[in-house]
Every structure is written in C-alpha cells, then in structure tokens.
Amino acid sequence: MMVSTTKSKGLPKASGAVKKAVGSYGKDKEALIQVLLDLQAVFGWLPPGVLREVSEQLDVPVVQVYRIASYYKAFSLQPRGRHIIKVCMGTACQVRRSPQLLNTISAVLKMKPCETSTDGRFTLETVNCLGCCAMGPVVAIDDVYHSNPSTADLQKVFESAE
Amino acid sequence: MTVELQIDGKEVRAEEGITILEAAREAGIAIPTLCYHTELMPHGTCRICSVEVETRGRMRTVVSCGCSVEQGMVVKTRSPRIDRIRKTLIELLAPTTAVDGELGGQMKKLAREYGADTHRFESRFRDRPTRCILCGQCVRYCDEVVGEHAIGFMGRGVDRRAVFFPEKAKACVTCQACFNLCPTGKIPSETDFVVFDGFSVDDYLAGEL
C-alpha cells in the first residue's frame, strides 16, 4: 500500500510526477482513480496544479478530475502534514473511550481534529472504523496501529516523527 | 419492433427500447419530472417520475425515465402509493429550494398538486438553502450537448454541490444554456453574468458553499 509520509525536501515537479503516474497506466482514462492515488502518495495531497496536469495529460475534463478527487475520502484537496494520525471513532472504539484518546492527542500536539499543524508535521484525522475493533481504542500513526496508547507512548511516537 | 403495454388503463403501442416516460408522453399522459431532459441521457436522480409497473403479476416501483417499455406491462402513473412517494420527495426537496419560505415555478405547482407540506422537514435543514436539488441538468447539458465541461459536481452526500470552473467559463458568456434548464432558478439568479463567481470551485474548496 501507499506510504503516507512524504519528505518536504525534494518533492517532484507536478508535470514530471503526473507524467510518470499517467504513463505507468498507459495513459488509460479509466485509470484516473489509480493515477490520483499514486499522486496522493507522492505529494501527500492533491494540489490544484497536479489535478489540472492530470486533466491535460489524461485528456479528461478538469471537472471530472475534481469530481472524483472530491468524492473519495482517500483523497485530500487540502495540504496535509508529513505524518497522518487517524483516530478511530467507530462504535467499538467509541465505547472504549476513543473520544478521550482524541482529546489526549489534541492536547499533546496542541491541535484540533481535522487540522494540520502549522509546521506541517502532523495532520490529525478521525475515521469511522479501522477494522480492528478488538484493539480499540485504536489510533493509526502513519499506518502503524497503536492499541490504547498511554500519553507517554504517544509522546514517544510523536517525538520520533520528524 | 413495437410492444404493447397499458398506461393508466390506456392501450399504448410503443417502439421497443424507449422508456416508459417517453411512451406515456407520446400517448398524451403527463408524468412530472425534475431531472429529465429530452436531449440528455436519463439520470434518475429526482425520482419524481416514479410509477407503478406490473409485469408478470408482480408490482414494483420504477423511475419511468430510466426504465424501458416491455410487452404486456401494466403501468400506473397515479396511485395512492405513487402520490405518497411524490409528496414526500417534494417535502424533502422544499427546504433546499425555497426562497424566503416560498417555492417557485414547477416545484410550487407540484407541491399544490400533491398536497405537500413544504415545511415538514424545514427544521432539519441548514439555515442557508442551497437552492440546488442536484438534478444535474446543467452539469449534463454542459458535458453532453455543449461539450465545455464548465460546471460539475463536487463532494458527496450532503456536501455535494454543482460548481463552476471559472477557467472554463469563457464560453458561458455567450452560451448560458444551463440558465434556462435550472428548475429552481439558482443559476440565473446567483451567477454573475460576466465573472461566474457565484459558486466556483474555489468557493467550494474554501468551504463557503
């Protein structure tokens, strides 16, 4: 699967990255979602310039590219941090106190849910189910799952993240 | 090839492959629509054209704009069930389309005909009505007939909006075909004729729509 972390340095140019992504599917219009997923993995989000470039290179109207990119939760049209924190708000996690976990994370990082920190390090998101309810309350930091982490555990993980 | 069917008790002969809606209109039977347009592919989003269909002894409810005629079909365009469906649909659409609590145009006519309580769901809707029922006539006309792709859908669920793409809107100044299509009158009343910034993609991304 995709790696959701991207280094701020050395981000590829939009046209080059799009050319590579489009080319790997043989310029097939049907591969629009796959192309966007690949580009999301490269940039961490989908900047407007990238979407316009995709529209041009795939010969798909920009309207349609935006419709797809804004429909799926997997895509972000807003800049995201280098590290994505997903706190599960599913029913099982909810009853096992995931709201408190979210509050703790919010307090430790001094940011609200759905926000990206000003230094571009973290984005704090809530999701509806991560599919591992037995581990609840669960938080996924860069796709590594942590079951009911203590504040100290969280601090350690956040400190090690650049 | 033609098929024979019955619509509201009337024997109708129709070309195979056409829709129930088209067959009914040819036979002079009116079915209300909000998202249907003769030049466009059926969309089936408004569901106002729902009818009861009986084939081989089984009754079901279908959207007449997207269902083709079949030999021996028995269609009812009005029944207590259909009237209730249309009434509820109008009641659900009313809060998003009303301007100062008043419905306009076709919606007003339909509300009166089906006895809809247009205030029924008012309390559950956001304060500022979007005035858009997401029928997609503007979007589809721009895509399928005009070919400019200047207006499109963004988002999903309750956040779904039709938005303009200003960079594509050069042709709009002379075209404006969607102005007359809009069943709620949103596009002509909220769009600045020159700059098309009433509800652009940038407004959507800024969370203002």
mmCIF file of C-alpha atoms in Angstrom:
data_model
loop_
_atom_site.group_PDB
_atom_site.id
_atom_site.type_symbol
_atom_site.label_atom_id
_atom_site.label_comp_id
_atom_site.label_asym_id
_atom_site.label_seq_id
_atom_site.Cartn_x
_atom_site.Cartn_y
_atom_site.Cartn_z
ATOM 1 C CA MET A 1 0.000 0.000 0.000
ATOM 2 C CA MET A 2 0.838 3.655 -0.160
ATOM 3 C CA VAL A 3 3.268 5.265 2.185
ATOM 4 C CA SER A 4 1.557 8.308 3.596
ATOM 5 C CA THR A 5 4.709 10.074 4.695
ATOM 6 C CA THR A 6 6.496 12.370 2.295
ATOM 7 C CA LYS A 7 9.626 14.341 2.914
ATOM 8 C CA SER A 8 9.205 18.074 2.446
ATOM 9 C CA LYS A 9 12.515 18.277 0.631
ATOM 10 C CA GLY A 10 12.812 17.012 -2.913
ATOM 11 C CA LEU A 11 9.118 16.882 -3.869
ATOM 12 C CA PRO A 12 8.978 16.147 -7.571
ATOM 13 C CA LYS A 13 7.649 18.729 -10.025
ATOM 14 C CA ALA A 14 3.938 18.361 -10.775
ATOM 15 C CA SER A 15 4.264 17.743 -14.517
ATOM 16 C CA GLY A 16 7.004 15.131 -14.110
ATOM 17 C CA ALA A 17 5.224 13.229 -11.350
ATOM 18 C CA VAL A 18 1.950 13.273 -13.270
ATOM 19 C CA LYS A 19 3.681 12.110 -16.440
ATOM 20 C CA LYS A 20 5.162 9.172 -14.562
ATOM 21 C CA ALA A 21 1.854 8.224 -12.896
ATOM 22 C CA VAL A 22 -0.144 8.580 -16.113
ATOM 23 C CA GLY A 23 2.488 6.711 -18.103
ATOM 24 C CA SER A 24 2.507 3.724 -15.759
ATOM 25 C CA TYR A 25 -1.134 3.059 -16.712
ATOM 26 C CA GLY A 26 -0.566 3.561 -20.426
ATOM 27 C CA LYS A 27 -2.416 6.901 -20.479
ATOM 28 C CA ASP A 28 -5.645 4.995 -19.857
ATOM 29 C CA LYS A 29 -8.502 7.341 -18.892
ATOM 30 C CA GLU A 30 -10.109 4.539 -16.895
ATOM 31 C CA ALA A 31 -7.105 4.577 -14.553
ATOM 32 C CA LEU A 32 -7.952 8.067 -13.256
ATOM 33 C CA ILE A 33 -8.513 6.897 -9.675
ATOM 34 C CA GLN A 34 -5.285 4.861 -9.656
ATOM 35 C CA VAL A 35 -3.342 7.826 -11.059
ATOM 36 C CA LEU A 36 -4.762 10.109 -8.365
ATOM 37 C CA LEU A 37 -3.942 7.560 -5.636
ATOM 38 C CA ASP A 38 -0.341 7.374 -6.837
ATOM 39 C CA LEU A 39 -0.046 11.156 -6.906
ATOM 40 C CA GLN A 40 -1.619 11.465 -3.461
ATOM 41 C CA ALA A 41 1.115 9.104 -2.212
ATOM 42 C CA VAL A 42 3.807 11.278 -3.814
ATOM 43 C CA PHE A 43 2.568 14.687 -2.645
ATOM 44 C CA GLY A 44 0.587 13.742 0.468
ATOM 45 C CA TRP A 45 -2.373 15.633 -1.000
ATOM 46 C CA LEU A 46 -3.670 16.691 -4.406
ATOM 47 C CA PRO A 47 -2.669 20.272 -5.203
ATOM 48 C CA PRO A 48 -4.761 22.141 -7.831
ATOM 49 C CA GLY A 49 -1.805 22.271 -10.234
ATOM 50 C CA VAL A 50 -1.495 18.479 -10.135
ATOM 51 C CA LEU A 51 -5.203 17.975 -10.844
ATOM 52 C CA ARG A 52 -5.044 20.307 -13.839
ATOM 53 C CA GLU A 53 -1.954 18.500 -15.100
ATOM 54 C CA VAL A 54 -3.767 15.128 -14.768
ATOM 55 C CA SER A 55 -6.725 16.536 -16.689
ATOM 56 C CA GLU A 56 -4.442 17.670 -19.521
ATOM 57 C CA GLN A 57 -2.278 14.563 -19.736
ATOM 58 C CA LEU A 58 -5.151 12.064 -19.442
ATOM 59 C CA ASP A 59 -7.428 14.181 -21.649
ATOM 60 C CA VAL A 60 -10.193 14.048 -19.030
ATOM 61 C CA PRO A 61 -12.188 17.252 -18.310
ATOM 62 C CA VAL A 62 -10.912 19.043 -15.206
ATOM 63 C CA VAL A 63 -14.500 18.960 -13.899
ATOM 64 C CA GLN A 64 -14.398 15.170 -13.823
ATOM 65 C CA VAL A 65 -10.983 15.026 -12.157
ATOM 66 C CA TYR A 66 -12.253 17.314 -9.406
ATOM 67 C CA ARG A 67 -15.453 15.308 -9.019
ATOM 68 C CA ILE A 68 -13.503 12.105 -8.406
ATOM 69 C CA ALA A 69 -10.895 13.775 -6.209
ATOM 70 C CA SER A 70 -13.548 15.410 -4.017
ATOM 71 C CA TYR A 71 -15.749 12.306 -3.801
ATOM 72 C CA TYR A 72 -13.388 9.766 -2.258
ATOM 73 C CA LYS A 73 -12.206 10.106 1.318
ATOM 74 C CA ALA A 74 -8.829 8.678 0.279
ATOM 75 C CA PHE A 75 -8.028 11.948 -1.485
ATOM 76 C CA SER A 76 -7.265 15.257 0.155
ATOM 77 C CA LEU A 77 -7.654 18.598 -1.594
ATOM 78 C CA GLN A 78 -6.127 20.394 1.382
ATOM 79 C CA PRO A 79 -2.432 20.261 2.285
ATOM 80 C CA ARG A 80 -1.668 17.540 4.815
ATOM 81 C CA GLY A 81 1.134 17.043 7.277
ATOM 82 C CA ARG A 82 4.050 14.651 6.785
ATOM 83 C CA HIS A 83 2.549 12.331 9.398
ATOM 84 C CA ILE A 84 -1.096 11.336 9.382
ATOM 85 C CA ILE A 85 -2.755 10.464 12.681
ATOM 86 C CA LYS A 86 -6.058 8.643 12.344
ATOM 87 C CA VAL A 87 -8.098 8.214 15.498
ATOM 88 C CA CYS A 88 -10.843 5.628 15.210
ATOM 89 C CA MET A 89 -14.306 6.894 16.128
ATOM 90 C CA GLY A 90 -16.113 3.642 15.304
ATOM 91 C CA THR A 91 -18.714 2.258 17.687
ATOM 92 C CA ALA A 92 -16.395 -0.232 19.386
ATOM 93 C CA CYS A 93 -13.647 2.360 19.896
ATOM 94 C CA GLN A 94 -16.224 4.937 20.967
ATOM 95 C CA VAL A 95 -17.437 2.789 23.873
ATOM 96 C CA ARG A 96 -13.820 2.093 24.778
ATOM 97 C CA ARG A 97 -13.215 5.808 25.174
ATOM 98 C CA SER A 98 -11.744 6.919 21.877
ATOM 99 C CA PRO A 99 -13.068 10.485 22.438
ATOM 100 C CA GLN A 100 -10.756 10.712 25.461
ATOM 101 C CA LEU A 101 -7.892 9.386 23.348
ATOM 102 C CA LEU A 102 -8.617 12.048 20.749
ATOM 103 C CA ASN A 103 -8.626 14.719 23.461
ATOM 104 C CA THR A 104 -5.276 13.481 24.772
ATOM 105 C CA ILE A 105 -3.720 13.595 21.312
ATOM 106 C CA SER A 106 -5.234 17.024 20.728
ATOM 107 C CA ALA A 107 -3.723 18.273 23.975
ATOM 108 C CA VAL A 108 -0.288 16.719 23.395
ATOM 109 C CA LEU A 109 0.006 18.143 19.879
ATOM 110 C CA LYS A 110 -1.906 21.359 20.702
ATOM 111 C CA MET A 111 -4.150 20.986 17.646
ATOM 112 C CA LYS A 112 -7.788 20.249 16.935
ATOM 113 C CA PRO A 113 -9.141 17.274 14.978
ATOM 114 C CA CYS A 114 -9.141 17.772 11.164
ATOM 115 C CA GLU A 115 -6.260 20.241 11.497
ATOM 116 C CA THR A 116 -2.748 20.245 10.119
ATOM 117 C CA SER A 117 -0.057 21.622 12.413
ATOM 118 C CA THR A 118 1.500 24.897 11.293
ATOM 119 C CA ASP A 119 4.953 23.321 10.946
ATOM 120 C CA GLY A 120 3.464 20.772 8.534
ATOM 121 C CA ARG A 121 4.452 17.806 10.692
ATOM 122 C CA PHE A 122 1.086 16.319 11.644
ATOM 123 C CA THR A 123 -2.458 16.043 10.407
ATOM 124 C CA LEU A 124 -4.996 14.834 12.960
ATOM 125 C CA GLU A 125 -7.960 12.998 11.444
ATOM 126 C CA THR A 126 -10.877 10.968 12.729
ATOM 127 C CA VAL A 127 -12.033 7.883 10.857
ATOM 128 C CA ASN A 128 -15.122 5.764 11.260
ATOM 129 C CA CYS A 129 -13.550 2.324 11.591
ATOM 130 C CA LEU A 130 -10.070 0.961 11.115
ATOM 131 C CA GLY A 131 -11.287 -2.625 11.052
ATOM 132 C CA CYS A 132 -9.554 -3.838 14.206
ATOM 133 C CA CYS A 133 -12.217 -3.245 16.829
ATOM 134 C CA ALA A 134 -10.636 -5.745 19.266
ATOM 135 C CA MET A 135 -7.682 -3.361 19.596
ATOM 136 C CA GLY A 136 -9.865 -0.378 20.457
ATOM 137 C CA PRO A 137 -9.481 2.411 21.200
ATOM 138 C CA VAL A 138 -7.083 2.465 18.300
ATOM 139 C CA VAL A 139 -5.027 5.155 16.623
ATOM 140 C CA ALA A 140 -3.060 4.728 13.403
ATOM 141 C CA ILE A 141 0.013 6.923 13.077
ATOM 142 C CA ASP A 142 1.447 6.687 9.566
ATOM 143 C CA ASP A 143 -0.437 3.400 9.159
ATOM 144 C CA VAL A 144 1.145 1.877 12.276
ATOM 145 C CA TYR A 145 -1.647 0.815 14.633
ATOM 146 C CA HIS A 146 -1.436 1.602 18.339
ATOM 147 C CA SER A 147 -3.889 -0.022 20.733
ATOM 148 C CA ASN A 148 -4.969 2.154 23.663
ATOM 149 C CA PRO A 149 -1.647 4.041 23.868
ATOM 150 C CA SER A 150 -0.711 5.934 27.025
ATOM 151 C CA THR A 151 0.215 9.597 26.889
ATOM 152 C CA ALA A 152 3.866 8.608 27.325
ATOM 153 C CA ASP A 153 3.621 6.143 24.405
ATOM 154 C CA LEU A 154 2.122 8.840 22.204
ATOM 155 C CA GLN A 155 4.737 11.392 23.182
ATOM 156 C CA LYS A 156 7.489 8.947 22.277
ATOM 157 C CA VAL A 157 5.986 8.305 18.834
ATOM 158 C CA PHE A 158 5.410 12.000 18.141
ATOM 159 C CA GLU A 159 8.936 12.924 19.220
ATOM 160 C CA SER A 160 10.466 10.367 16.864
ATOM 161 C CA ALA A 161 8.451 11.766 13.943
ATOM 162 C CA GLU A 162 10.306 14.455 12.022
ATOM 163 C CA MET B 1 -40.412 -3.654 -33.358
ATOM 164 C CA THR B 2 -43.232 -2.349 -31.239
ATOM 165 C CA VAL B 3 -44.530 -3.557 -27.913
ATOM 166 C CA GLU B 4 -47.982 -3.213 -26.420
ATOM 167 C CA LEU B 5 -48.495 -2.015 -22.902
ATOM 168 C CA GLN B 6 -51.126 -0.399 -20.764
ATOM 169 C CA ILE B 7 -50.618 3.006 -19.188
ATOM 170 C CA ASP B 8 -53.351 4.239 -16.840
ATOM 171 C CA GLY B 9 -55.803 1.840 -18.471
ATOM 172 C CA LYS B 10 -54.974 3.069 -21.962
ATOM 173 C CA GLU B 11 -53.650 0.569 -24.542
ATOM 174 C CA VAL B 12 -50.382 2.004 -25.878
ATOM 175 C CA ARG B 13 -48.153 0.814 -28.714
ATOM 176 C CA ALA B 14 -44.573 1.907 -28.288
ATOM 177 C CA GLU B 15 -41.267 1.452 -30.061
ATOM 178 C CA GLU B 16 -39.152 -1.188 -28.323
ATOM 179 C CA GLY B 17 -36.325 0.312 -26.279
ATOM 180 C CA ILE B 18 -37.938 3.641 -25.440
ATOM 181 C CA THR B 19 -38.649 4.488 -21.820
ATOM 182 C CA ILE B 20 -41.986 4.372 -20.023
ATOM 183 C CA LEU B 21 -41.818 8.158 -19.676
ATOM 184 C CA GLU B 22 -41.388 8.657 -23.431
ATOM 185 C CA ALA B 23 -44.177 6.195 -24.237
ATOM 186 C CA ALA B 24 -46.511 7.944 -21.786
ATOM 187 C CA ARG B 25 -45.757 11.372 -23.217
ATOM 188 C CA GLU B 26 -46.350 10.101 -26.769
ATOM 189 C CA ALA B 27 -49.716 8.816 -25.582
ATOM 190 C CA GLY B 28 -50.525 12.185 -24.067
ATOM 191 C CA ILE B 29 -50.179 11.048 -20.444
ATOM 192 C CA ALA B 30 -48.285 13.523 -18.274
ATOM 193 C CA ILE B 31 -45.677 12.350 -15.753
ATOM 194 C CA PRO B 32 -43.932 15.072 -13.717
ATOM 195 C CA THR B 33 -40.120 15.285 -13.963
ATOM 196 C CA LEU B 34 -37.394 17.479 -12.494
ATOM 197 C CA CYS B 35 -34.138 15.999 -13.786
ATOM 198 C CA TYR B 36 -35.332 14.736 -17.186
ATOM 199 C CA HIS B 37 -34.309 16.472 -20.392
ATOM 200 C CA THR B 38 -35.077 15.170 -23.892
ATOM 201 C CA GLU B 39 -31.558 15.784 -25.196
ATOM 202 C CA LEU B 40 -29.779 14.117 -22.278
ATOM 203 C CA MET B 41 -29.190 10.583 -21.059
ATOM 204 C CA PRO B 42 -31.615 9.562 -18.294
ATOM 205 C CA HIS B 43 -30.202 10.453 -14.897
ATOM 206 C CA GLY B 44 -32.856 9.165 -12.476
ATOM 207 C CA THR B 45 -31.896 11.352 -9.524
ATOM 208 C CA CYS B 46 -35.100 13.253 -8.787
ATOM 209 C CA ARG B 47 -37.358 10.142 -8.626
ATOM 210 C CA ILE B 48 -40.395 12.370 -9.166
ATOM 211 C CA CYS B 49 -41.274 10.371 -12.294
ATOM 212 C CA SER B 50 -41.674 7.144 -10.264
ATOM 213 C CA VAL B 51 -44.523 4.937 -11.486
ATOM 214 C CA GLU B 52 -46.021 1.594 -10.550
ATOM 215 C CA VAL B 53 -45.282 -1.192 -13.014
ATOM 216 C CA GLU B 54 -46.834 -4.631 -13.112
ATOM 217 C CA THR B 55 -45.061 -7.298 -15.149
ATOM 218 C CA ARG B 56 -45.935 -10.992 -14.999
ATOM 219 C CA GLY B 57 -48.148 -10.357 -11.988
ATOM 220 C CA ARG B 58 -45.508 -8.578 -9.893
ATOM 221 C CA MET B 59 -45.798 -4.946 -8.938
ATOM 222 C CA ARG B 60 -42.786 -2.724 -8.425
ATOM 223 C CA THR B 61 -41.984 0.975 -8.364
ATOM 224 C CA VAL B 62 -39.550 2.233 -11.004
ATOM 225 C CA VAL B 63 -38.376 5.591 -12.322
ATOM 226 C CA SER B 64 -40.148 5.927 -15.657
ATOM 227 C CA CYS B 65 -37.313 7.975 -17.224
ATOM 228 C CA GLY B 66 -34.852 5.101 -16.837
ATOM 229 C CA CYS B 67 -36.976 2.007 -17.419
ATOM 230 C CA SER B 68 -37.710 0.711 -20.933
ATOM 231 C CA VAL B 69 -41.124 -0.486 -22.056
ATOM 232 C CA GLU B 70 -41.846 -4.218 -22.164
ATOM 233 C CA GLN B 71 -44.549 -6.261 -23.842
ATOM 234 C CA GLY B 72 -47.607 -6.624 -21.593
ATOM 235 C CA MET B 73 -46.535 -4.104 -18.955
ATOM 236 C CA VAL B 74 -49.269 -2.506 -16.876
ATOM 237 C CA VAL B 75 -48.231 0.989 -15.772
ATOM 238 C CA LYS B 76 -49.976 3.241 -13.273
ATOM 239 C CA THR B 77 -48.738 6.831 -13.210
ATOM 240 C CA ARG B 78 -51.012 7.789 -10.311
ATOM 241 C CA SER B 79 -51.925 5.673 -7.293
ATOM 242 C CA PRO B 80 -52.028 6.279 -3.545
ATOM 243 C CA ARG B 81 -48.531 4.818 -3.307
ATOM 244 C CA ILE B 82 -47.092 6.948 -6.121
ATOM 245 C CA ASP B 83 -48.790 10.090 -4.841
ATOM 246 C CA ARG B 84 -47.311 9.488 -1.403
ATOM 247 C CA ILE B 85 -43.823 8.997 -2.862
ATOM 248 C CA ARG B 86 -44.038 12.208 -4.894
ATOM 249 C CA LYS B 87 -45.477 14.146 -1.955
ATOM 250 C CA THR B 88 -42.602 13.079 0.328
ATOM 251 C CA LEU B 89 -39.996 13.821 -2.354
ATOM 252 C CA ILE B 90 -41.320 17.354 -2.755
ATOM 253 C CA GLU B 91 -41.408 17.815 1.013
ATOM 254 C CA LEU B 92 -37.769 16.711 1.228
ATOM 255 C CA LEU B 93 -36.693 18.994 -1.619
ATOM 256 C CA ALA B 94 -38.709 22.003 -0.440
ATOM 257 C CA PRO B 95 -36.382 23.352 2.312
ATOM 258 C CA THR B 96 -33.372 23.427 -0.031
ATOM 259 C CA THR B 97 -35.209 25.166 -2.878
ATOM 260 C CA ALA B 98 -37.479 27.625 -1.116
ATOM 261 C CA VAL B 99 -36.606 31.311 -1.256
ATOM 262 C CA ASP B 100 -37.861 33.111 1.862
ATOM 263 C CA GLY B 101 -40.005 30.073 2.633
ATOM 264 C CA GLU B 102 -41.748 30.210 -0.763
ATOM 265 C CA LEU B 103 -41.436 27.648 -3.540
ATOM 266 C CA GLY B 104 -41.260 28.779 -7.127
ATOM 267 C CA GLY B 105 -42.011 27.509 -10.617
ATOM 268 C CA GLN B 106 -42.557 23.819 -11.136
ATOM 269 C CA MET B 107 -41.945 22.926 -7.504
ATOM 270 C CA LYS B 108 -44.800 25.177 -6.417
ATOM 271 C CA LYS B 109 -47.151 23.557 -8.923
ATOM 272 C CA LEU B 110 -46.147 20.057 -7.830
ATOM 273 C CA ALA B 111 -46.468 20.908 -4.151
ATOM 274 C CA ARG B 112 -50.013 22.109 -4.711
ATOM 275 C CA GLU B 113 -50.972 19.132 -6.871
ATOM 276 C CA TYR B 114 -49.730 16.543 -4.366
ATOM 277 C CA GLY B 115 -50.727 18.425 -1.246
ATOM 278 C CA ALA B 116 -47.172 18.544 0.073
ATOM 279 C CA ASP B 117 -46.440 20.148 3.433
ATOM 280 C CA THR B 118 -43.400 22.163 2.341
ATOM 281 C CA HIS B 119 -42.441 22.999 5.934
ATOM 282 C CA ARG B 120 -42.409 19.387 7.128
ATOM 283 C CA PHE B 121 -38.615 18.898 7.094
ATOM 284 C CA GLU B 122 -37.628 22.557 7.432
ATOM 285 C CA SER B 123 -36.213 22.237 10.942
ATOM 286 C CA ARG B 124 -33.732 19.573 9.870
ATOM 287 C CA PHE B 125 -32.021 21.593 7.157
ATOM 288 C CA ARG B 126 -29.172 24.065 7.244
ATOM 289 C CA ASP B 127 -30.005 27.739 7.613
ATOM 290 C CA ARG B 128 -28.994 28.867 4.165
ATOM 291 C CA PRO B 129 -30.808 26.886 1.441
ATOM 292 C CA THR B 130 -28.527 25.813 -1.398
ATOM 293 C CA ARG B 131 -31.397 26.223 -3.882
ATOM 294 C CA CYS B 132 -29.978 23.226 -5.770
ATOM 295 C CA ILE B 133 -31.753 19.883 -5.986
ATOM 296 C CA LEU B 134 -28.744 18.228 -7.678
ATOM 297 C CA CYS B 135 -30.807 17.265 -10.734
ATOM 298 C CA GLY B 136 -27.620 17.621 -12.766
ATOM 299 C CA GLN B 137 -29.318 19.107 -15.815
ATOM 300 C CA CYS B 138 -26.762 21.937 -16.014
ATOM 301 C CA VAL B 139 -23.824 19.562 -15.495
ATOM 302 C CA ARG B 140 -25.044 17.007 -18.015
ATOM 303 C CA TYR B 141 -26.077 19.572 -20.630
ATOM 304 C CA CYS B 142 -22.650 21.192 -20.432
ATOM 305 C CA ASP B 143 -20.962 17.781 -20.783
ATOM 306 C CA GLU B 144 -23.189 16.036 -23.294
ATOM 307 C CA VAL B 145 -24.541 18.789 -25.544
ATOM 308 C CA VAL B 146 -22.307 21.861 -25.209
ATOM 309 C CA GLY B 147 -19.098 19.889 -24.543
ATOM 310 C CA GLU B 148 -17.486 22.665 -22.497
ATOM 311 C CA HIS B 149 -17.373 20.880 -19.098
ATOM 312 C CA ALA B 150 -17.585 24.230 -17.319
ATOM 313 C CA ILE B 151 -19.835 23.105 -14.463
ATOM 314 C CA GLY B 152 -19.558 19.908 -12.460
ATOM 315 C CA PHE B 153 -20.336 18.145 -9.219
ATOM 316 C CA MET B 154 -18.024 18.208 -6.226
ATOM 317 C CA GLY B 155 -18.139 16.344 -2.936
ATOM 318 C CA ARG B 156 -20.542 13.691 -1.754
ATOM 319 C CA GLY B 157 -23.670 13.265 0.312
ATOM 320 C CA VAL B 158 -24.916 16.426 1.989
ATOM 321 C CA ASP B 159 -21.791 18.257 0.818
ATOM 322 C CA ARG B 160 -22.462 17.622 -2.861
ATOM 323 C CA ARG B 161 -22.594 20.829 -4.905
ATOM 324 C CA ALA B 162 -22.670 21.873 -8.532
ATOM 325 C CA VAL B 163 -19.749 24.257 -9.045
ATOM 326 C CA PHE B 164 -18.457 26.426 -11.887
ATOM 327 C CA PHE B 165 -14.903 26.240 -13.132
ATOM 328 C CA PRO B 166 -14.079 29.876 -13.927
ATOM 329 C CA GLU B 167 -11.175 28.980 -16.231
ATOM 330 C CA LYS B 168 -13.623 27.054 -18.446
ATOM 331 C CA ALA B 169 -16.334 29.685 -18.255
ATOM 332 C CA LYS B 170 -15.227 31.774 -21.232
ATOM 333 C CA ALA B 171 -17.874 30.119 -23.400
ATOM 334 C CA CYS B 172 -20.546 30.690 -20.736
ATOM 335 C CA VAL B 173 -20.784 34.389 -21.528
ATOM 336 C CA THR B 174 -22.391 33.556 -24.863
ATOM 337 C CA CYS B 175 -23.856 30.087 -24.126
ATOM 338 C CA GLN B 176 -25.849 30.275 -20.894
ATOM 339 C CA ALA B 177 -27.834 27.206 -21.923
ATOM 340 C CA CYS B 178 -27.988 25.988 -18.325
ATOM 341 C CA PHE B 179 -29.644 29.234 -17.188
ATOM 342 C CA ASN B 180 -32.967 28.108 -18.607
ATOM 343 C CA LEU B 181 -32.563 24.474 -17.543
ATOM 344 C CA CYS B 182 -32.205 25.100 -13.824
ATOM 345 C CA PRO B 183 -35.525 24.009 -12.257
ATOM 346 C CA THR B 184 -35.007 26.150 -9.162
ATOM 347 C CA GLY B 185 -33.664 29.242 -10.911
ATOM 348 C CA LYS B 186 -30.452 29.175 -8.877
ATOM 349 C CA ILE B 187 -28.045 29.563 -11.773
ATOM 350 C CA PRO B 188 -29.511 32.724 -13.376
ATOM 351 C CA SER B 189 -30.157 34.389 -10.032
ATOM 352 C CA GLU B 190 -26.857 33.605 -8.295
ATOM 353 C CA THR B 191 -24.391 33.784 -11.155
ATOM 354 C CA ASP B 192 -22.737 36.978 -12.154
ATOM 355 C CA PHE B 193 -23.119 37.038 -15.941
ATOM 356 C CA VAL B 194 -19.545 38.101 -16.567
ATOM 357 C CA VAL B 195 -17.276 36.501 -13.982
ATOM 358 C CA PHE B 196 -19.235 33.380 -12.885
ATOM 359 C CA ASP B 197 -18.019 33.598 -9.343
ATOM 360 C CA GLY B 198 -21.314 32.865 -7.597
ATOM 361 C CA PHE B 199 -20.389 29.285 -6.811
ATOM 362 C CA SER B 200 -16.982 28.452 -8.215
ATOM 363 C CA VAL B 201 -14.700 25.550 -7.404
ATOM 364 C CA ASP B 202 -12.597 27.912 -5.267
ATOM 365 C CA ASP B 203 -15.646 28.833 -3.174
ATOM 366 C CA TYR B 204 -16.249 25.121 -2.647
ATOM 367 C CA LEU B 205 -12.676 24.420 -1.574
ATOM 368 C CA ALA B 206 -12.809 27.365 0.818
ATOM 369 C CA GLY B 207 -15.863 25.723 2.404
ATOM 370 C CA GLU B 208 -18.191 28.583 1.522
ATOM 371 C CA LEU B 209 -20.865 26.604 -0.327
#
